[in-house]
PDB file of C-alpha atoms and ligand atoms in Angstrom:
ATOM      1  CA  MET W1473      20.411  24.696 -22.124  1.00 91.00           C
ATOM      2  CA  LYS W1474      21.227  22.218 -19.317  1.00 95.00           C
ATOM      3  CA  LEU W1475      19.312  22.867 -16.057  1.00 97.00           C
ATOM      4  CA  CYS W1476      20.055  20.817 -12.753  1.00 98.00           C
ATOM      5  CA  PHE W1477      17.622  20.423 -10.540  1.00 98.00           C
ATOM      6  CA  PHE W1478      18.112  19.647  -6.667  1.00 98.00           C
ATOM      7  CA  ASP W1479      15.761  17.710  -4.057  1.00 98.00           C
ATOM      8  CA  SER W1480      16.672  15.531  -0.798  1.00 98.00           C
ATOM      9  CA  GLY W1481      14.890  12.442  -2.542  1.00 98.00           C
ATOM     10  CA  ILE W1482      12.701  11.629  -5.420  1.00 98.00           C
ATOM     11  CA  GLY W1483      10.063  14.571  -4.229  1.00 98.00           C
ATOM     12  CA  GLY W1484      11.382  17.047  -6.914  1.00 98.00           C
ATOM     13  CA  LEU W1485      10.876  14.309  -9.850  1.00 98.00           C
ATOM     14  CA  ASP W1486       7.412  15.403 -10.328  1.00 96.00           C
ATOM     15  CA  LEU W1487       8.739  18.809 -10.803  1.00 97.00           C
ATOM     16  CA  LEU W1488      11.298  17.731 -13.049  1.00 97.00           C
ATOM     17  CA  TYR W1489       8.405  15.870 -15.253  1.00 96.00           C
ATOM     18  CA  THR W1490       6.672  18.822 -15.540  1.00 96.00           C
ATOM     19  CA  CYS W1491       9.869  20.763 -16.538  1.00 96.00           C
ATOM     20  CA  ALA W1492      10.737  18.414 -19.346  1.00 94.00           C
ATOM     21  CA  CYS W1493       7.445  18.572 -20.537  1.00 92.00           C
ATOM     22  CA  LEU W1494       7.886  22.341 -20.754  1.00 92.00           C
ATOM     23  CA  MET W1495      11.188  21.985 -22.036  1.00 92.00           C
ATOM     24  CA  PRO W1496      12.410  18.873 -24.070  1.00 90.00           C
ATOM     25  CA  TYR W1497      14.605  20.446 -25.461  1.00 89.00           C
ATOM     26  CA  ALA W1498      16.654  21.179 -22.561  1.00 93.00           C
ATOM     27  CA  ASP W1499      19.496  18.635 -21.149  1.00 94.00           C
ATOM     28  CA  MET W1500      18.170  18.384 -17.182  1.00 97.00           C
ATOM     29  CA  VAL W1501      20.518  16.928 -14.280  1.00 98.00           C
ATOM     30  CA  TYR W1502      18.735  15.762 -11.560  1.00 98.00           C
ATOM     31  CA  PHE W1503      20.628  15.853  -8.114  1.00 98.00           C
ATOM     32  CA  ALA W1504      18.946  14.071  -4.667  1.00 98.00           C
ATOM     33  CA  ASP W1505      20.871  13.060  -1.556  1.00 98.00           C
ATOM     34  CA  ASN W1506      18.407   9.976  -0.629  1.00 98.00           C
ATOM     35  CA  GLY W1507      20.608   8.754   2.214  1.00 97.00           C
ATOM     36  CA  ASN W1508      19.880  12.113   4.664  1.00 98.00           C
ATOM     37  CA  VAL W1509      15.816  12.212   3.755  1.00 98.00           C
ATOM     38  CA  PRO W1510      14.366  13.527   5.298  1.00 98.00           C
ATOM     39  CA  TYR W1511      15.829  16.897   5.627  1.00 98.00           C
ATOM     40  CA  GLY W1512      12.120  18.720   6.919  1.00 98.00           C
ATOM     41  CA  SER W1513      13.212  16.767  10.389  1.00 97.00           C
ATOM     42  CA  LEU W1514      16.964  18.212  10.660  1.00 98.00           C
ATOM     43  CA  THR W1515      18.504  21.123  11.987  1.00 97.00           C
ATOM     44  CA  GLU W1516      19.611  24.456   9.815  1.00 97.00           C
ATOM     45  CA  GLU W1517      22.902  23.657   9.359  1.00 98.00           C
ATOM     46  CA  LYS W1518      23.465  20.276   8.465  1.00 98.00           C
ATOM     47  CA  ILE W1519      20.569  21.331   6.057  1.00 98.00           C
ATOM     48  CA  ARG W1520      23.096  24.170   5.040  1.00 98.00           C
ATOM     49  CA  LEU W1521      26.114  22.078   4.742  1.00 98.00           C
ATOM     50  CA  LEU W1522      24.062  19.359   2.628  1.00 98.00           C
ATOM     51  CA  THR W1523      23.171  20.823  -0.057  1.00 98.00           C
ATOM     52  CA  LEU W1524      26.393  23.333  -0.243  1.00 98.00           C
ATOM     53  CA  ASP W1525      28.064  19.852  -1.030  1.00 98.00           C
ATOM     54  CA  VAL W1526      25.432  18.856  -3.581  1.00 98.00           C
ATOM     55  CA  PHE W1527      25.729  22.437  -4.986  1.00 98.00           C
ATOM     56  CA  GLU W1528      29.529  22.267  -5.377  1.00 98.00           C
ATOM     57  CA  LYS W1529      28.310  19.090  -7.540  1.00 98.00           C
ATOM     58  CA  ILE W1530      26.081  20.914  -9.731  1.00 98.00           C
ATOM     59  CA  ALA W1531      28.609  23.791 -10.120  1.00 98.00           C
ATOM     60  CA  GLU W1532      30.374  21.297 -11.596  1.00 98.00           C
ATOM     61  CA  GLU W1533      27.898  20.463 -14.478  1.00 98.00           C
ATOM     62  CA  LYS W1534      28.312  24.563 -15.455  1.00 97.00           C
ATOM     63  CA  PRO W1535      24.695  24.981 -15.647  1.00 97.00           C
ATOM     64  CA  SER W1536      22.552  27.509 -17.250  1.00 95.00           C
ATOM     65  CA  ALA W1537      20.521  27.166 -14.038  1.00 97.00           C
ATOM     66  CA  ALA W1538      19.265  25.082 -11.298  1.00 98.00           C
ATOM     67  CA  VAL W1539      16.108  24.574  -9.892  1.00 98.00           C
ATOM     68  CA  ILE W1540      15.598  23.697  -6.379  1.00 98.00           C
ATOM     69  CA  ALA W1541      12.987  21.419  -6.348  1.00 98.00           C
ATOM     70  CA  CYS W1542      12.666  20.886  -2.847  1.00 98.00           C
ATOM     71  CA  ASN W1543      10.971  23.625  -0.492  1.00 98.00           C
ATOM     72  CA  THR W1544      12.631  22.637   2.320  1.00 98.00           C
ATOM     73  CA  VAL W1545      15.918  23.455   1.156  1.00 98.00           C
ATOM     74  CA  THR W1546      14.293  26.479  -0.867  1.00 98.00           C
ATOM     75  CA  ALA W1547      13.092  28.097   2.830  1.00 98.00           C
ATOM     76  CA  VAL W1548      16.372  27.386   4.340  1.00 98.00           C
ATOM     77  CA  CYS W1549      18.924  28.493   1.965  1.00 97.00           C
ATOM     78  CA  ALA W1550      17.681  29.660  -1.512  1.00 98.00           C
ATOM     79  CA  GLU W1551      19.294  33.247  -0.884  1.00 98.00           C
ATOM     80  CA  GLU W1552      22.728  31.845   0.331  1.00 98.00           C
ATOM     81  CA  LEU W1553      23.027  29.931  -2.825  1.00 98.00           C
ATOM     82  CA  ARG W1554      22.135  32.534  -4.509  1.00 98.00           C
ATOM     83  CA  LYS W1555      25.022  34.382  -3.267  1.00 98.00           C
ATOM     84  CA  THR W1556      27.386  31.787  -3.463  1.00 98.00           C
ATOM     85  CA  PHE W1557      26.594  30.588  -6.836  1.00 98.00           C
ATOM     86  CA  PRO W1558      27.186  32.041 -10.460  1.00 98.00           C
ATOM     87  CA  PHE W1559      24.258  30.758 -12.097  1.00 97.00           C
ATOM     88  CA  ARG W1560      20.018  31.120 -11.488  1.00 97.00           C
ATOM     89  CA  ILE W1561      18.880  29.731  -8.890  1.00 98.00           C
ATOM     90  CA  TYR W1562      15.282  28.938  -8.886  1.00 98.00           C
ATOM     91  CA  GLY W1563      13.287  27.622  -5.841  1.00 98.00           C
ATOM     92  CA  ILE W1564      10.015  26.514  -4.904  1.00 98.00           C
ATOM     93  CA  GLN W1565       7.569  27.765  -2.172  1.00 96.00           C
ATOM     94  CA  PRO W1566       4.088  26.742  -1.736  1.00 97.00           C
ATOM     95  CA  ALA W1567       1.313  27.823  -3.446  1.00 97.00           C
ATOM     96  CA  VAL W1568       0.030  30.024  -0.815  1.00 97.00           C
ATOM     97  CA  LYS W1569      -1.482  32.880  -3.326  1.00 96.00           C
ATOM     98  CA  PRO W1570      -3.453  31.555  -5.541  1.00 95.00           C
ATOM     99  CA  ALA W1571      -4.911  29.043  -2.480  1.00 97.00           C
ATOM    100  CA  ALA W1572      -5.642  32.037  -0.187  1.00 96.00           C
ATOM    101  CA  LYS W1573      -7.420  33.647  -3.135  1.00 94.00           C
ATOM    102  CA  ILE W1574      -9.597  30.994  -4.256  1.00 93.00           C
ATOM    103  CA  CYS W1575     -10.456  29.040  -1.182  1.00 94.00           C
ATOM    104  CA  GLY W1576     -11.756  30.765   2.598  1.00 89.00           C
ATOM    105  CA  ARG W1577      -9.594  28.659   5.194  1.00 96.00           C
ATOM    106  CA  CYS W1578      -6.680  27.575   3.907  1.00 98.00           C
ATOM    107  CA  LEU W1579      -4.187  24.166   5.320  1.00 98.00           C
ATOM    108  CA  VAL W1580      -0.581  24.555   4.392  1.00 98.00           C
ATOM    109  CA  LEU W1581       1.187  20.628   4.909  1.00 98.00           C
ATOM    110  CA  ALA W1582       5.074  21.473   4.784  1.00 98.00           C
ATOM    111  CA  THR W1583       7.726  19.631   6.474  1.00 98.00           C
ATOM    112  CA  PRO W1584       8.635  20.995  10.122  1.00 98.00           C
ATOM    113  CA  ARG W1585      11.625  22.567   9.035  1.00 98.00           C
ATOM    114  CA  THR W1586       9.653  24.356   6.643  1.00 98.00           C
ATOM    115  CA  ALA W1587       6.722  24.692   9.179  1.00 98.00           C
ATOM    116  CA  ALA W1588       8.980  27.057  11.281  1.00 97.00           C
ATOM    117  CA  SER W1589      10.792  29.193   8.485  1.00 98.00           C
ATOM    118  CA  LEU W1590      10.843  32.783   8.097  1.00 97.00           C
ATOM    119  CA  PRO W1591      10.072  32.971   4.814  1.00 97.00           C
ATOM    120  CA  LEU W1592       7.239  30.504   4.810  1.00 98.00           C
ATOM    121  CA  LEU W1593       5.879  32.732   7.518  1.00 98.00           C
ATOM    122  CA  ARG W1594       6.479  36.107   5.289  1.00 98.00           C
ATOM    123  CA  LEU W1595       4.693  34.796   2.277  1.00 98.00           C
ATOM    124  CA  VAL W1596       1.634  33.479   4.596  1.00 98.00           C
ATOM    125  CA  GLU W1597       1.637  36.702   5.922  1.00 97.00           C
ATOM    126  CA  SER W1598       2.191  38.342   2.657  1.00 97.00           C
ATOM    127  CA  TYR W1599      -0.595  36.490   0.970  1.00 97.00           C
ATOM    128  CA  GLY W1600      -2.612  34.326   3.378  1.00 96.00           C
ATOM    129  CA  ARG W1601      -5.140  37.035   3.692  1.00 94.00           C
ATOM    130  CA  GLY W1602      -5.290  35.923   7.813  1.00 92.00           C
ATOM    131  CA  VAL W1603      -6.541  32.726   7.117  1.00 92.00           C
ATOM    132  CA  THR W1604      -3.832  31.033   6.324  1.00 97.00           C
ATOM    133  CA  HIS W1605      -2.712  28.058   8.596  1.00 98.00           C
ATOM    134  CA  VAL W1606       0.620  26.054   8.204  1.00 98.00           C
ATOM    135  CA  LEU W1607       0.524  22.189  10.105  1.00 98.00           C
ATOM    136  CA  PRO W1608       4.269  20.315   9.851  1.00 98.00           C
ATOM    137  CA  CYS W1609       3.730  16.690   8.635  1.00 97.00           C
ATOM    138  CA  GLU W1610       6.495  15.073  10.308  1.00 96.00           C
ATOM    139  CA  GLY W1611       7.244  11.659   8.910  1.00 97.00           C
ATOM    140  CA  LEU W1612       5.121  11.980   6.096  1.00 98.00           C
ATOM    141  CA  ALA W1613       7.872  13.393   3.630  1.00 98.00           C
ATOM    142  CA  SER W1614       9.877  10.044   4.740  1.00 98.00           C
ATOM    143  CA  TYR W1615       7.119   7.810   4.495  1.00 98.00           C
ATOM    144  CA  ILE W1616       6.494   8.107   1.005  1.00 98.00           C
ATOM    145  CA  GLU W1617      10.568   8.230   0.255  1.00 98.00           C
ATOM    146  CA  GLU W1618      10.807   4.584   2.459  1.00 98.00           C
ATOM    147  CA  ASN W1619       7.445   3.105   0.720  1.00 98.00           C
ATOM    148  CA  ILE W1620       7.045   4.894  -3.106  1.00 98.00           C
ATOM    149  CA  PHE W1621       6.381   2.312  -4.578  1.00 97.00           C
ATOM    150  CA  ASN W1622       4.037   0.168  -1.784  1.00 97.00           C
ATOM    151  CA  LEU W1623       2.534   3.212  -0.556  1.00 98.00           C
ATOM    152  CA  ASN W1624      -0.349   2.689   1.846  1.00 98.00           C
ATOM    153  CA  ARG W1625      -3.444   5.389   2.169  1.00 98.00           C
ATOM    154  CA  SER W1626      -4.296   4.851   5.858  1.00 97.00           C
ATOM    155  CA  GLU W1627      -0.581   5.032   6.865  1.00 98.00           C
ATOM    156  CA  VAL W1628      -0.837   8.363   4.666  1.00 98.00           C
ATOM    157  CA  GLU W1629      -4.291   9.209   6.853  1.00 97.00           C
ATOM    158  CA  LYS W1630      -2.465   8.624  10.027  1.00 97.00           C
ATOM    159  CA  LEU W1631       0.266  11.040   9.234  1.00 98.00           C
ATOM    160  CA  LEU W1632      -1.853  13.689   7.311  1.00 98.00           C
ATOM    161  CA  PRO W1633      -3.627  16.823  10.645  1.00 97.00           C
ATOM    162  CA  ASP W1634      -7.126  16.788  10.826  1.00 97.00           C
ATOM    163  CA  PHE W1635      -8.074  20.254   9.847  1.00 97.00           C
ATOM    164  CA  ARG W1636     -11.156  21.705   8.016  1.00 97.00           C
ATOM    165  CA  ALA W1637     -10.060  23.141   5.296  1.00 97.00           C
ATOM    166  CA  ASP W1638     -11.272  24.547   2.568  1.00 97.00           C
ATOM    167  CA  GLY W1639      -7.714  24.303   0.154  1.00 98.00           C
ATOM    168  CA  VAL W1640      -4.897  22.957   0.974  1.00 98.00           C
ATOM    169  CA  VAL W1641      -1.166  23.267  -0.085  1.00 98.00           C
ATOM    170  CA  LEU W1642       1.266  21.359  -0.967  1.00 98.00           C
ATOM    171  CA  GLY W1643       4.601  22.388   1.142  1.00 98.00           C
ATOM    172  CA  CYS W1644       6.860  19.386   0.877  1.00 98.00           C
ATOM    173  CA  THR W1645       7.294  18.293  -3.292  1.00 98.00           C
ATOM    174  CA  HIS W1646       6.756  14.831  -1.953  1.00 98.00           C
ATOM    175  CA  TYR W1647       3.218  15.495  -1.072  1.00 98.00           C
ATOM    176  CA  ALA W1648       2.826  15.026  -4.636  1.00 97.00           C
ATOM    177  CA  PHE W1649       2.715  11.629  -4.805  1.00 97.00           C
ATOM    178  CA  VAL W1650      -0.375  11.804  -2.257  1.00 98.00           C
ATOM    179  CA  LYS W1651      -1.803  14.663  -3.677  1.00 97.00           C
ATOM    180  CA  GLN W1652      -4.973  12.627  -4.392  1.00 97.00           C
ATOM    181  CA  TRP W1653      -5.588  11.322  -0.891  1.00 98.00           C
ATOM    182  CA  ILE W1654      -5.162  14.513   0.388  1.00 98.00           C
ATOM    183  CA  ALA W1655      -7.944  15.930  -1.492  1.00 98.00           C
ATOM    184  CA  GLU W1656     -10.059  13.037  -0.360  1.00 97.00           C
ATOM    185  CA  LYS W1657      -8.942  13.518   3.463  1.00 97.00           C
ATOM    186  CA  TYR W1658     -10.036  17.361   3.414  1.00 98.00           C
ATOM    187  CA  GLY W1659     -12.371  17.400   0.480  1.00 97.00           C
ATOM    188  CA  CYS W1660     -10.961  19.842  -1.033  1.00 97.00           C
ATOM    189  CA  ALA W1661      -8.901  21.407  -4.058  1.00 96.00           C
ATOM    190  CA  VAL W1662      -4.967  20.864  -3.811  1.00 98.00           C
ATOM    191  CA  PHE W1663      -2.740  23.500  -4.547  1.00 97.00           C
ATOM    192  CA  ASP W1664       0.708  22.473  -5.926  1.00 96.00           C
ATOM    193  CA  GLY W1665       3.556  24.777  -6.430  1.00 92.00           C
ATOM    194  CA  ALA W1666       5.274  22.686  -9.526  1.00 95.00           C
ATOM    195  CA  ALA W1667       3.430  24.027 -12.203  1.00 94.00           C
ATOM    196  CA  ALA W1668       3.639  27.908 -11.624  1.00 96.00           C
ATOM    197  CA  THR W1669       7.546  26.694 -11.051  1.00 97.00           C
ATOM    198  CA  ALA W1670       7.540  25.040 -14.007  1.00 97.00           C
ATOM    199  CA  ALA W1671       5.863  27.627 -15.777  1.00 97.00           C
ATOM    200  CA  ASN W1672       8.738  30.425 -14.715  1.00 97.00           C
ATOM    201  CA  VAL W1673      12.011  28.459 -15.090  1.00 97.00           C
ATOM    202  CA  CYS W1674      10.563  27.971 -18.747  1.00 95.00           C
ATOM    203  CA  ARG W1675       9.656  31.522 -19.215  1.00 94.00           C
ATOM    204  CA  ASN W1676      12.920  32.729 -17.760  1.00 95.00           C
ATOM    205  CA  THR W1677      15.423  30.211 -18.926  1.00 92.00           C
ATOM    206  CA  ALA W1678      13.565  30.916 -22.927  1.00 84.00           C
ATOM    207  CA  ALA W1679      14.471  34.587 -22.984  1.00 84.00           C
ATOM    208  CA  GLU W1680      18.137  34.149 -21.762  1.00 82.00           C
ATOM    209  CA  TYR W1681      18.999  31.298 -23.497  1.00 78.00           C
ATOM    210  CA  PRO W1682      16.365  32.058 -26.838  1.00 74.00           C
ATOM    211  CA  PHE W1683      18.804  29.684 -29.077  1.00 71.00           C
ATOM    212  CA  SER W1684      19.924  27.036 -27.156  1.00 70.00           C
ATOM    213  CA  PRO W1685      20.268  23.828 -29.537  1.00 69.00           C
ATOM    214  CA  TYR W1686      18.160  20.627 -28.785  1.00 72.00           C
ATOM    215  CA  SER W1687      19.884  18.234 -26.240  1.00 74.00           C
ATOM    216  CA  GLY W1688      16.670  16.701 -24.148  1.00 79.00           C
ATOM    217  CA  LYS W1689      19.225  13.953 -22.372  1.00 92.00           C
ATOM    218  CA  ILE W1690      17.570  13.169 -18.671  1.00 96.00           C
ATOM    219  CA  THR W1691      20.600  12.038 -15.976  1.00 97.00           C
ATOM    220  CA  PHE W1692      20.752  11.205 -12.458  1.00 98.00           C
ATOM    221  CA  LYS W1693      22.960  11.731 -10.164  1.00 98.00           C
ATOM    222  CA  GLY W1694      24.145  11.694  -6.592  1.00 95.00           C
ATOM    223  CA  GLY W1695      21.839   9.768  -4.041  1.00 96.00           C
ATOM    224  CA  ASP W1696      19.776   6.451  -5.261  1.00 97.00           C
ATOM    225  CA  VAL W1697      20.374   6.680  -9.117  1.00 98.00           C
ATOM    226  CA  ASP W1698      18.845   3.195 -10.503  1.00 98.00           C
ATOM    227  CA  ARG W1699      15.978   4.065  -7.548  1.00 97.00           C
ATOM    228  CA  ASN W1700      15.342   7.621  -8.714  1.00 98.00           C
ATOM    229  CA  GLU W1701      15.139   6.854 -12.595  1.00 97.00           C
ATOM    230  CA  ARG W1702      12.747   4.199 -11.665  1.00 97.00           C
ATOM    231  CA  VAL W1703      10.537   6.354 -10.200  1.00 98.00           C
ATOM    232  CA  PHE W1704      10.945   8.969 -12.640  1.00 97.00           C
ATOM    233  CA  GLY W1705      10.030   6.026 -15.298  1.00 95.00           C
ATOM    234  CA  LEU W1706       7.065   6.040 -12.999  1.00 94.00           C
ATOM    235  CA  LEU W1707       5.394   8.984 -13.045  1.00 93.00           C
ATOM    236  CA  LYS W1708       6.502   9.078 -16.439  1.00 90.00           C
ATOM    237  CA  SER W1709       4.247   5.683 -17.778  1.00 90.00           C
ATOM    238  CA  LYS W1710       1.562   7.597 -15.157  1.00 87.00           C
ATOM    239  CA  ASN W1711       0.827   9.934 -17.229  1.00 79.00           C
ATOM    240  CA  ASN W1712       1.291   9.202 -20.833  1.00 73.00           C
TER     241      ASN W1712
HETATM  242  N1  DGL R1945      10.769  17.045  -0.653  1.00 56.11           N
HETATM  243  C1  DGL R1945      11.436  18.267   0.422  1.00 56.11           C
HETATM  244  C2  DGL R1945      10.824  18.883   0.329  1.00 56.11           C
HETATM  245  O1  DGL R1945       9.824  20.163  -0.414  1.00 56.11           O
HETATM  246  C3  DGL R1945      11.595  17.618   1.338  1.00 56.11           C
HETATM  247  C4  DGL R1945      11.852  15.982   1.834  1.00 56.11           C
HETATM  248  C5  DGL R1945      12.472  16.193   3.135  1.00 56.11           C
HETATM  249  O2  DGL R1945      12.283  16.165   4.446  1.00 56.11           O
HETATM  250  O3  DGL R1945      14.067  15.011   2.556  1.00 56.11           O
HETATM  251  O4  DGL R1945      10.560  19.809   1.423  1.00 56.11           O
END
């Protein structure tokens, strides 16, 4: 079984890692487009065009399924990608539902493009229980992308909006790298959609490909391959 992942940059590596832990038997290919980060500050049209380009390459891999490890791309064009390509495509969405169920006032932090998107608006309307607020974090994804080997807590805090929250939802996969600092700034629980997304991919692919032979190979394609591989190595060593 082959799963292809896509994020603009390093953000999706956390989801890749979670999926690799759950499905060590699967062959995984991680696609990125680091040179064009931040996708979350581009126009919808530009995001669509860049993403379609990458998905043409993903299609050449003949994957069993693809995972959009990017909230921005999921919000802007997951539906179009599903109509265009013959393989199954999973997306990631902010964990609004579990957060609003448990916490009072919730804050969703997202890229400007995700924050303004219709899918997030609908999600918040349906599951936010009227107490969920969305705020864009201009600059945070690119700060993390550029400084991943040298992140500075006060620089990150400068990019986080002030808000009194009982629960914070990560609306961008890059933010997982500074989850602890986010939890400490707002003094509350932080909800990340990666675990639920990985569980969903695992459950569905196990049902669709019950007897796939063992592969367990992870490769990196597109963008800054060496850097993405190094960051993945860091995640592995941190968690082992
Ligand atoms: N990691 C992407 C997301 O989850 C966005 C990063 C970017 O703006 O490129 O939204």
